Coordinates of N, CA, C and O in Angstrom, one line a residue:
X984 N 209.1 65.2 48.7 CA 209.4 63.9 48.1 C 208.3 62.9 48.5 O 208.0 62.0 47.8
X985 N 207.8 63.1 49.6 CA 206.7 61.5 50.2 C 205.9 62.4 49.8 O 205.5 61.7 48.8
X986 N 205.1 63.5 49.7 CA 204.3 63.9 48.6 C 204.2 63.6 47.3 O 203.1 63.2 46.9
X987 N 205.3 63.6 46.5 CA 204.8 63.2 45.0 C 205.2 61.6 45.0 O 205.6 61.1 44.0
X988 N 205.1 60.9 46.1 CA 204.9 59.1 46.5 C 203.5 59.0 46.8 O 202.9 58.0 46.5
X989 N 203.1 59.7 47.2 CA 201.3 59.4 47.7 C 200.7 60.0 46.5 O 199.6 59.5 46.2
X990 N 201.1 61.0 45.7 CA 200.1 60.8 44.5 C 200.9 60.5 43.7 O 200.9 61.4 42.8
X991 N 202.0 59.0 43.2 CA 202.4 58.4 42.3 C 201.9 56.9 42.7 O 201.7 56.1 41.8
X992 N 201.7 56.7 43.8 CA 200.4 55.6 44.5 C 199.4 55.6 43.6 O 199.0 54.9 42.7
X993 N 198.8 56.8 44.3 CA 197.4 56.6 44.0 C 197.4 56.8 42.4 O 196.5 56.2 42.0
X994 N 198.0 57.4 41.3 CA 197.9 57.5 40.0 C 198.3 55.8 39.5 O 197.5 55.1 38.8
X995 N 199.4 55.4 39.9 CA 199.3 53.6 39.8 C 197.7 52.8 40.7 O 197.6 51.6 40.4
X996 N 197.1 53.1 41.2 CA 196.2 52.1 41.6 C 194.7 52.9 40.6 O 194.0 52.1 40.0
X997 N 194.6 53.7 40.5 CA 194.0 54.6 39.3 C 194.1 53.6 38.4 O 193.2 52.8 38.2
X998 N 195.3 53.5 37.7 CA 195.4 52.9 36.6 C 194.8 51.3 36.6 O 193.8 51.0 36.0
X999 N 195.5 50.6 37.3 CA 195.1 49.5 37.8 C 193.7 48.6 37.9 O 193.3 47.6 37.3
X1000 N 193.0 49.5 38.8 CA 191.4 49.6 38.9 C 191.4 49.8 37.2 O 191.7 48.8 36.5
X1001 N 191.2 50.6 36.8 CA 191.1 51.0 35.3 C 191.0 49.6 34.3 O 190.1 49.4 33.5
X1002 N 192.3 48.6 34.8 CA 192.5 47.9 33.9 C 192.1 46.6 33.8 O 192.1 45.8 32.8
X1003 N 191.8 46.4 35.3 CA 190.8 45.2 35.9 C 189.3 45.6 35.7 O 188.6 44.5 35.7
X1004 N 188.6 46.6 35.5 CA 187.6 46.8 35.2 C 187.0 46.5 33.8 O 186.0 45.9 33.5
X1005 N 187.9 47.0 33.1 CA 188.0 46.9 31.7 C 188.1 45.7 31.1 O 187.4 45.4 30.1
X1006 N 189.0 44.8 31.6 CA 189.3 43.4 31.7 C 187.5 42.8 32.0 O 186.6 42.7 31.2
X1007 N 187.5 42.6 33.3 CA 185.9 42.1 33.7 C 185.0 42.8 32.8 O 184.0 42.2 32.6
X1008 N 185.1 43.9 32.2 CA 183.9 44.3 31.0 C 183.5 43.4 29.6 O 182.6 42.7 29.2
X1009 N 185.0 43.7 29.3 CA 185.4 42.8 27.7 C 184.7 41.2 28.1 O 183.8 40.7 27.4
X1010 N 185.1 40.4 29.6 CA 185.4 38.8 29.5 C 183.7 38.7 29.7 O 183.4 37.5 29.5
X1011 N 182.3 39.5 30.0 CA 181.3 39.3 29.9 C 181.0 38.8 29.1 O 181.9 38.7 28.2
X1012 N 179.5 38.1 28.6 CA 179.2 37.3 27.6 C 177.9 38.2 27.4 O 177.3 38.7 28.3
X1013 N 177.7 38.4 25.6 CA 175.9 39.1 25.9 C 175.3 37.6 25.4 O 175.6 36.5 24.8
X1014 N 173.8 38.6 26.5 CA 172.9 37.6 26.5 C 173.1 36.8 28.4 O 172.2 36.5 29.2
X1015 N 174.4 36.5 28.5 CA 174.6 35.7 29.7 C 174.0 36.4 31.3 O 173.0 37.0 31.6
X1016 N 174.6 36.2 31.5 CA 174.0 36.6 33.2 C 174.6 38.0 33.5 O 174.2 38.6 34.4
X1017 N 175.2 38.2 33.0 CA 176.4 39.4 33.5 C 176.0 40.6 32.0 O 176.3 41.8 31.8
X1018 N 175.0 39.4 30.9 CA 174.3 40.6 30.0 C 173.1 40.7 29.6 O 173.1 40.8 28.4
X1019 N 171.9 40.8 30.3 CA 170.3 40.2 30.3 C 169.6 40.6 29.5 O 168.4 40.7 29.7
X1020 N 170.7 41.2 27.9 CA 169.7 41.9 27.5 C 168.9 41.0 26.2 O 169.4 40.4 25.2
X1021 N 168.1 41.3 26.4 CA 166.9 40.2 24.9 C 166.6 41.1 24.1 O 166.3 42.3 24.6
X1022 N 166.6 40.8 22.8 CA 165.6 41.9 21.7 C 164.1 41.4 21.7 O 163.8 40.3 22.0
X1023 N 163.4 42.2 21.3 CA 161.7 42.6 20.7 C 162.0 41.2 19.6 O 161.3 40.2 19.9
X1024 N 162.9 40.7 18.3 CA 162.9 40.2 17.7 C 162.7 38.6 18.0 O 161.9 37.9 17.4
X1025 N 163.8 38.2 19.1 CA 164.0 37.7 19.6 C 162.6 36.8 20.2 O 162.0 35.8 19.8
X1026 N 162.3 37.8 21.2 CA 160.7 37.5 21.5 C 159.9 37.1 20.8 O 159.5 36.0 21.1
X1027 N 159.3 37.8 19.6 CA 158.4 37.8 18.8 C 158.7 36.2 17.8 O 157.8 35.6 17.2
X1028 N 160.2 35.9 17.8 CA 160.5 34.9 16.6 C 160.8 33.6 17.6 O 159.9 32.9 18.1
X1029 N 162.1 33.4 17.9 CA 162.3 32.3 18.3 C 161.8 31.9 19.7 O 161.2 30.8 20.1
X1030 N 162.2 32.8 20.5 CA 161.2 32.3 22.3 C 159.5 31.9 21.9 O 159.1 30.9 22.3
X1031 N 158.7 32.9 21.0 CA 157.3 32.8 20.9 C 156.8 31.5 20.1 O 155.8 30.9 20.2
X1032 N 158.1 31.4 19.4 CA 157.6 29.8 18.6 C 158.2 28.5 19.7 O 157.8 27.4 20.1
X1033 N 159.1 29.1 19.7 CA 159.5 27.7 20.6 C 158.3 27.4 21.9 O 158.1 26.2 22.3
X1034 N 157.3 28.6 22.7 CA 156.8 28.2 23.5 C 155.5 27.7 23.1 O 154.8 27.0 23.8
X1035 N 155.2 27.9 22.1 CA 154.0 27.8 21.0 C 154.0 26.3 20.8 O 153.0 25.6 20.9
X1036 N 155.5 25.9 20.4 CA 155.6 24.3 20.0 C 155.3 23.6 21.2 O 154.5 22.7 21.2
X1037 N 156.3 24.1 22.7 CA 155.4 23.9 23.9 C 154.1 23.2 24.3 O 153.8 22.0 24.4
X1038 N 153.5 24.3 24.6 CA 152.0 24.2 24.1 C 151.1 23.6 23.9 O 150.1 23.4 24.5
X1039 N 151.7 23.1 22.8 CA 150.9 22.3 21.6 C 151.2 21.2 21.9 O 150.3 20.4 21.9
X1040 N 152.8 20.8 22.4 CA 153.0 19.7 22.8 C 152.4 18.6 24.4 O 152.4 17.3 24.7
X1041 N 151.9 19.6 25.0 CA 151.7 19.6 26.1 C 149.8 19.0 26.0 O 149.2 18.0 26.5
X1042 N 149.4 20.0 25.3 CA 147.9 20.0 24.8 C 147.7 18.3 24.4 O 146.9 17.5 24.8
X1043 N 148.7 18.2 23.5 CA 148.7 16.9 22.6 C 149.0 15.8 23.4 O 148.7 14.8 22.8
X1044 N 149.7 15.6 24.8 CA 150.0 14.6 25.6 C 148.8 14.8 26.8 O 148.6 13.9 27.6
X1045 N 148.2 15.7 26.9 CA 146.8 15.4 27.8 C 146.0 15.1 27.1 O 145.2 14.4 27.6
X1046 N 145.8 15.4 25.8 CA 144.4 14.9 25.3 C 144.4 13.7 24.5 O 143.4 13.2 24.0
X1047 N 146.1 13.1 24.4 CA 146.2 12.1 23.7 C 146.4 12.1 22.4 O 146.4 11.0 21.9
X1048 N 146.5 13.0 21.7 CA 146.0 13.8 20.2 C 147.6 13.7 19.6 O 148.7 13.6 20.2
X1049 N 147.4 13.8 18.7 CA 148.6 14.6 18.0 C 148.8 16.3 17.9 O 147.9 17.1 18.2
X1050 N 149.6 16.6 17.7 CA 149.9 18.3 17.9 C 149.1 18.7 16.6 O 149.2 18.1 15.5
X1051 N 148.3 19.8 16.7 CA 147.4 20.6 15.7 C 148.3 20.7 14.7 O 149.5 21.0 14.7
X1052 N 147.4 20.2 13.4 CA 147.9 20.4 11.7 C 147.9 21.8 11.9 O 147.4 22.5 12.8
X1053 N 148.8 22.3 10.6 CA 148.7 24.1 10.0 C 149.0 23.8 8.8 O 149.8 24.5 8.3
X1054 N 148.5 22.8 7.9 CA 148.2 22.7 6.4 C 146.7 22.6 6.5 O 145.8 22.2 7.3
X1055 N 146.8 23.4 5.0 CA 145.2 23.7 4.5 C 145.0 23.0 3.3 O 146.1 22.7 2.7
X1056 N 144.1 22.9 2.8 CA 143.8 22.7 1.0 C 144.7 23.9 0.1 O 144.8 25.1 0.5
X1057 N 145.3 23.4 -0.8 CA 145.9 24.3 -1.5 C 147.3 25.1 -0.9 O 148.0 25.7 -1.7
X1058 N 147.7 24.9 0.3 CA 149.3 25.2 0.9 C 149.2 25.0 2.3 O 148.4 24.3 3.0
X1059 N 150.3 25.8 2.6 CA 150.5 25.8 4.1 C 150.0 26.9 5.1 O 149.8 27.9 4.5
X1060 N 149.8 26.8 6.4 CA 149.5 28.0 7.3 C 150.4 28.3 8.5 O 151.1 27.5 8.9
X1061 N 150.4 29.3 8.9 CA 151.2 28.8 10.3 C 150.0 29.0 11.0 O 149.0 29.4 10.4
X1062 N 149.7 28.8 12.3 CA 149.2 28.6 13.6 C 149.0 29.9 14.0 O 147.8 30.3 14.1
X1063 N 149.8 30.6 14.2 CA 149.8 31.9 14.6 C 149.7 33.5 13.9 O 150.1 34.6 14.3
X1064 N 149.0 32.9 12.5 CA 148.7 34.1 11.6 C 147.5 34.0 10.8 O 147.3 32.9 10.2
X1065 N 146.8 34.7 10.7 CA 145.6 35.0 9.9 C 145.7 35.0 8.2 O 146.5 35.9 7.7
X1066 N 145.2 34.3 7.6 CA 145.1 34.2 5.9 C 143.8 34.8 5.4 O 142.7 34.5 6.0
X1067 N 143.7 35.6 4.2 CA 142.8 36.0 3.7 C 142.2 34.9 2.9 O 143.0 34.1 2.3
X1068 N 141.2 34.8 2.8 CA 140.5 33.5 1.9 C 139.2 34.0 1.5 O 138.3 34.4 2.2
X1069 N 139.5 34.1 0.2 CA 138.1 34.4 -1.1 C 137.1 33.2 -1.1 O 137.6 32.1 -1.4
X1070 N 135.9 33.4 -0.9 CA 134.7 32.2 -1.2 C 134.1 33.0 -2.3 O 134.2 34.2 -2.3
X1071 N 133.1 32.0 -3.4 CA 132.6 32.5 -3.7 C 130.9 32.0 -3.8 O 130.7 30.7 -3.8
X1072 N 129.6 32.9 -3.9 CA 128.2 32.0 -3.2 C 128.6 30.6 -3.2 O 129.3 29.9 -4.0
X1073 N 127.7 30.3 -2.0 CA 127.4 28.6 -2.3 C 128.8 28.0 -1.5 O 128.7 27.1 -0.7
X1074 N 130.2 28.5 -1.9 CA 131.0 27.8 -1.2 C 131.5 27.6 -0.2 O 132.0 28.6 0.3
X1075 N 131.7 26.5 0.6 CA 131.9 25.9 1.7 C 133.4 25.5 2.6 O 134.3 24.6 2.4
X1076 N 133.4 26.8 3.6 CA 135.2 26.4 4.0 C 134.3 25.7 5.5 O 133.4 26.1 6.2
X1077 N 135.2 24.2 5.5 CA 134.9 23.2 6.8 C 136.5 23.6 7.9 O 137.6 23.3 7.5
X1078 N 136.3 24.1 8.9 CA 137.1 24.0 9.9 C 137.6 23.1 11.2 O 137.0 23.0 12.2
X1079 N 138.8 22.6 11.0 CA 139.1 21.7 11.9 C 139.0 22.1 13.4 O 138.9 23.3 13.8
X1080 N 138.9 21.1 14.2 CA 139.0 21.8 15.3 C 140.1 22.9 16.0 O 141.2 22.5 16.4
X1081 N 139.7 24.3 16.2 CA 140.2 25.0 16.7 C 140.3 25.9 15.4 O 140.6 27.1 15.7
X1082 N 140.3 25.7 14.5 CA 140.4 26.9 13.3 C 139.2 28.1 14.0 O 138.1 28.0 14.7
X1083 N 139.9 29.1 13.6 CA 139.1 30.5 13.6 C 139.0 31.2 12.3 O 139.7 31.0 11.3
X1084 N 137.8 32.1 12.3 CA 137.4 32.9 11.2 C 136.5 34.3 11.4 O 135.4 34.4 11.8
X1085 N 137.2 35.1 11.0 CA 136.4 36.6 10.9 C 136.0 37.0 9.5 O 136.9 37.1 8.6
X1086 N 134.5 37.3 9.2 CA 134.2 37.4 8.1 C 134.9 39.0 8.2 O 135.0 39.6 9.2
X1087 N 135.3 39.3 6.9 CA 135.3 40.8 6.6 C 134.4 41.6 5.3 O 134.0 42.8 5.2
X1088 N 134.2 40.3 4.4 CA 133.5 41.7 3.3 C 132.5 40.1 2.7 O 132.6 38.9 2.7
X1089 N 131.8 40.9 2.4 CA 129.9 40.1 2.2 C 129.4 39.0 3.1 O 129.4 39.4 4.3
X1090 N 128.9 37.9 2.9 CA 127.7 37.5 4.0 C 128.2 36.1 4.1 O 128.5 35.5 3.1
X1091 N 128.3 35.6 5.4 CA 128.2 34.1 5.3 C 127.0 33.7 6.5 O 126.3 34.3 7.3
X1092 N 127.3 32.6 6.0 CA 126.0 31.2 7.6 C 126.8 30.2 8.0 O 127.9 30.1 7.3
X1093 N 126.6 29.5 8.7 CA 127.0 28.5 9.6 C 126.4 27.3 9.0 O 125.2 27.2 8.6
X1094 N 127.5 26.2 9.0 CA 127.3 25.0 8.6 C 127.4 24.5 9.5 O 128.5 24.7 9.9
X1095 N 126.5 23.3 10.5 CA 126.8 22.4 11.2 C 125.4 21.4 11.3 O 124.2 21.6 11.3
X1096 N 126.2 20.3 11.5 CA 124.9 19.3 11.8 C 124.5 18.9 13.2 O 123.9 18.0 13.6
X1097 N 125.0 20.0 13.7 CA 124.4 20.0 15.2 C 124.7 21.2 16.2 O 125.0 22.2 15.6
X1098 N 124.6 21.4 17.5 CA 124.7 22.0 18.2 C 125.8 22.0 19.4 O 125.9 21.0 20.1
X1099 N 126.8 23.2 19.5 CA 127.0 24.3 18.8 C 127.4 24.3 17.4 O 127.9 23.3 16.9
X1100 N 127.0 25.6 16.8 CA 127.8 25.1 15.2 C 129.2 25.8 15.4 O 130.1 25.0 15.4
X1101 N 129.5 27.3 15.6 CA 130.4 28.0 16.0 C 130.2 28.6 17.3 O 129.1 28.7 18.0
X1102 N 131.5 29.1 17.7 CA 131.6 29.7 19.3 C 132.2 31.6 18.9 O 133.3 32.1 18.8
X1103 N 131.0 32.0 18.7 CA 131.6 33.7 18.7 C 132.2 33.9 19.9 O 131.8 33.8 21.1
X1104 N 133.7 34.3 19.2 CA 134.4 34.6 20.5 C 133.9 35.8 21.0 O 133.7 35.9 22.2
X1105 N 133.6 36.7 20.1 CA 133.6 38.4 20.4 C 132.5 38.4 21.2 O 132.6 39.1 22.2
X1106 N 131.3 37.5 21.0 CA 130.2 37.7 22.7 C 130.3 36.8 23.2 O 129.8 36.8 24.3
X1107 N 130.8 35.8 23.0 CA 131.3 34.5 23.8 C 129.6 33.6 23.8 O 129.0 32.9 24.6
X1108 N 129.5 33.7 22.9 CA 128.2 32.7 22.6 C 128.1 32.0 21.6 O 129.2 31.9 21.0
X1109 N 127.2 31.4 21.1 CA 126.9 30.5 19.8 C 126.5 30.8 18.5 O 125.7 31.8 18.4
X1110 N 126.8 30.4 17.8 CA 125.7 30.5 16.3 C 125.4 29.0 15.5 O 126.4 28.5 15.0
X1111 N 124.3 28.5 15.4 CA 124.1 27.5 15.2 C 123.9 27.5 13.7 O 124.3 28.5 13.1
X1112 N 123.2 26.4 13.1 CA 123.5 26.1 11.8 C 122.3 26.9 11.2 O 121.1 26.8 11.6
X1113 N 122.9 27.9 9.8 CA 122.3 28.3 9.1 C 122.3 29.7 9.7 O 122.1 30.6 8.9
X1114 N 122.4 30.1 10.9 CA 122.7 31.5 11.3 C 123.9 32.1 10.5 O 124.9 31.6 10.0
X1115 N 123.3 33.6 10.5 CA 124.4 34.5 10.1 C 125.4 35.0 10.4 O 125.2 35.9 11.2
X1116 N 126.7 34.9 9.9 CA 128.1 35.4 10.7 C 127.7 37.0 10.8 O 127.0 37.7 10.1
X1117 N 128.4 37.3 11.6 CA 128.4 39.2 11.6 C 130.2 39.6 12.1 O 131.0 39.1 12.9
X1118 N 130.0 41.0 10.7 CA 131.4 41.5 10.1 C 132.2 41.8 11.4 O 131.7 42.5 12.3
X1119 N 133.3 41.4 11.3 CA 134.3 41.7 12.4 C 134.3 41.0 13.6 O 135.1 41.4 14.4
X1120 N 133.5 39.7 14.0 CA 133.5 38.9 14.9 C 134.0 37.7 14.5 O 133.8 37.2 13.4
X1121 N 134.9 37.1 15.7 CA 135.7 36.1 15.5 C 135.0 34.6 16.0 O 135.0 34.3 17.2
X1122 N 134.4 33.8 15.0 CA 134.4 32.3 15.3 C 135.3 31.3 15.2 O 136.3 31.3 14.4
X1123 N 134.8 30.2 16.2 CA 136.0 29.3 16.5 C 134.8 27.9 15.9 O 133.6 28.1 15.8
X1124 N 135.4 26.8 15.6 CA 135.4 25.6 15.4 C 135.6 24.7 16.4 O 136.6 24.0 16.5
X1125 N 134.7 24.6 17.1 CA 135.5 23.6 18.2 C 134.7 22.0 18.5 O 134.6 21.5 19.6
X1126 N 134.3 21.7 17.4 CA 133.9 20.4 16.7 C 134.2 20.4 15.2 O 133.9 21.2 14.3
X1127 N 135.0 19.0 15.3 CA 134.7 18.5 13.8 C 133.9 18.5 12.6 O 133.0 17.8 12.9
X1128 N 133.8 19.0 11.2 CA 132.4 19.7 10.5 C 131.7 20.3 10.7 O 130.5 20.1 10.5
X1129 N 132.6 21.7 11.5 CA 131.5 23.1 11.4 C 132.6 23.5 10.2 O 133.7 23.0 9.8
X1130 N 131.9 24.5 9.8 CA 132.2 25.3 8.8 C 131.7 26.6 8.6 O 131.2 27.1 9.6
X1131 N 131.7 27.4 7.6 CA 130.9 28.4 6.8 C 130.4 28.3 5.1 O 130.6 27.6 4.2
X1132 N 129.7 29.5 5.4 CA 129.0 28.7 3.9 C 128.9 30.4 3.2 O 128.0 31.1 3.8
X1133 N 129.5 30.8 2.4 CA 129.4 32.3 1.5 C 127.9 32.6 1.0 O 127.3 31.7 0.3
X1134 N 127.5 33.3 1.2 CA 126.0 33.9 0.6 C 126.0 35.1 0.1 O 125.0 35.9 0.0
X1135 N 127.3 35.3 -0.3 CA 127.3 36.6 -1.4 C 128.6 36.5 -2.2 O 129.7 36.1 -2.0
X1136 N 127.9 37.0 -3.5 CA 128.7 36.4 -4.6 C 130.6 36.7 -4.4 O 131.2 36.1 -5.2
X1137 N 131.4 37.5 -3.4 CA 132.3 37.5 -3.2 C 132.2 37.6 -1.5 O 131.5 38.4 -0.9
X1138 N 133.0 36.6 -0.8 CA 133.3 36.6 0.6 C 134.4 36.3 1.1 O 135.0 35.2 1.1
X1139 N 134.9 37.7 1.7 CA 136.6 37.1 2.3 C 136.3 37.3 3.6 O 135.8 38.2 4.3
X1140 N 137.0 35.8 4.0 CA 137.4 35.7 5.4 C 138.7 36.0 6.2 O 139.6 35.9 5.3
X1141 N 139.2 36.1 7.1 CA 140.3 36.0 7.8 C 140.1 34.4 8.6 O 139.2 34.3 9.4
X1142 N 141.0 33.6 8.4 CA 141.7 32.3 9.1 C 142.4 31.9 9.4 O 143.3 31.8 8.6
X1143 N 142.9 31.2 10.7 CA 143.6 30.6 10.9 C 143.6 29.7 11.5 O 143.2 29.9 12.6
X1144 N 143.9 28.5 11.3 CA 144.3 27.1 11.4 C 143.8 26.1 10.0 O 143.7 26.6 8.8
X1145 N 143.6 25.0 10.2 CA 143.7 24.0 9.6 C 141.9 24.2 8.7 O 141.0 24.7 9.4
X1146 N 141.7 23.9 7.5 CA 140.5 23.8 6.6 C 140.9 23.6 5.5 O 142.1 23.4 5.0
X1147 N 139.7 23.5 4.8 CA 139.3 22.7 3.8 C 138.0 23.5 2.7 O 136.9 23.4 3.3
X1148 N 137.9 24.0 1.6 CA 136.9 24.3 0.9 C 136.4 23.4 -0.3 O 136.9 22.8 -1.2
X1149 N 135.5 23.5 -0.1 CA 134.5 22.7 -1.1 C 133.5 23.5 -1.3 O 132.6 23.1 -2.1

């Protein structure tokens, strides 16, 4: 008899434990402290833009500035993605400060009325005005009225930020 009391005990505290556990599982929150898990989506969309607006905000209160445009001639851009853009000879895309550009298919040169004209990122040096871009290197804009200028009858670039063609 006090035998089947010590395992009718322990089958009630079994249960018990069981049901408080179960309880504290369900009352967790996801996402909260007690659930830390984040998605890839998550990351990539709303944390990455919100720290991006950050950023920008932050940039714009040291340098006094307003927070960088992402409108272009003809629509909108975002900041953080590259647009294909067709030139054709002769025509002229002007980049605001901080726009980037990788030529990909025919020839362009550098517009600037002074020195630096663009900043190749890919060797981390210059190209002044009237030099030739080269395929698959990334220039930046980091003065007012630089640009590029198409020297073959079709030229697409990759861009992103704020410009202007003429």
């Amino acid at each position: 008899m006090k035998k089947n009391r010590w395992v009718l005990r322990m089958l009630a505290l079994l249960a018990l434990s069981g049901i408080l556990m179960t309880t504290a599982t369900l009352a967790a929150e996801a996402g909260s402290s007690g659930d830390p898990l984040v998605t890839l989506s998550y990351l990539n969309g709303t944390f990455l833009e919100s720290i991006l607006q950050r950023v920008d905000q932050k940039i714009a209160e040291h340098t006094g500035q307003a927070p960088p445009q992402t409108t272009v001639s003809g629509g909108s851009s975002s900041a953080v993605s590259f647009h294909v853009v067709t030139l054709s000879n002769g025509q002229v895309l002007t980049g605001e400060v901080g726009c980037e550009v990788m030529l990909r298919i025919g020839s362009a040169s550098c517009v600037a009325s002074g020195e630096p004209g663009l900043v190749d990122e890919t060797t981390a040096g210059t190209l002044n005005n009237g030099g030739t871009l080269v395929t698959n290197h990334l220039y930046m804009m980091t003065i007012d009225g630089r640009g590029v200028q198409a020297t073959a009858a079709t030229t697409k670039l990759m861009v992103r930020g704020g410009y202007t063609i003429s």
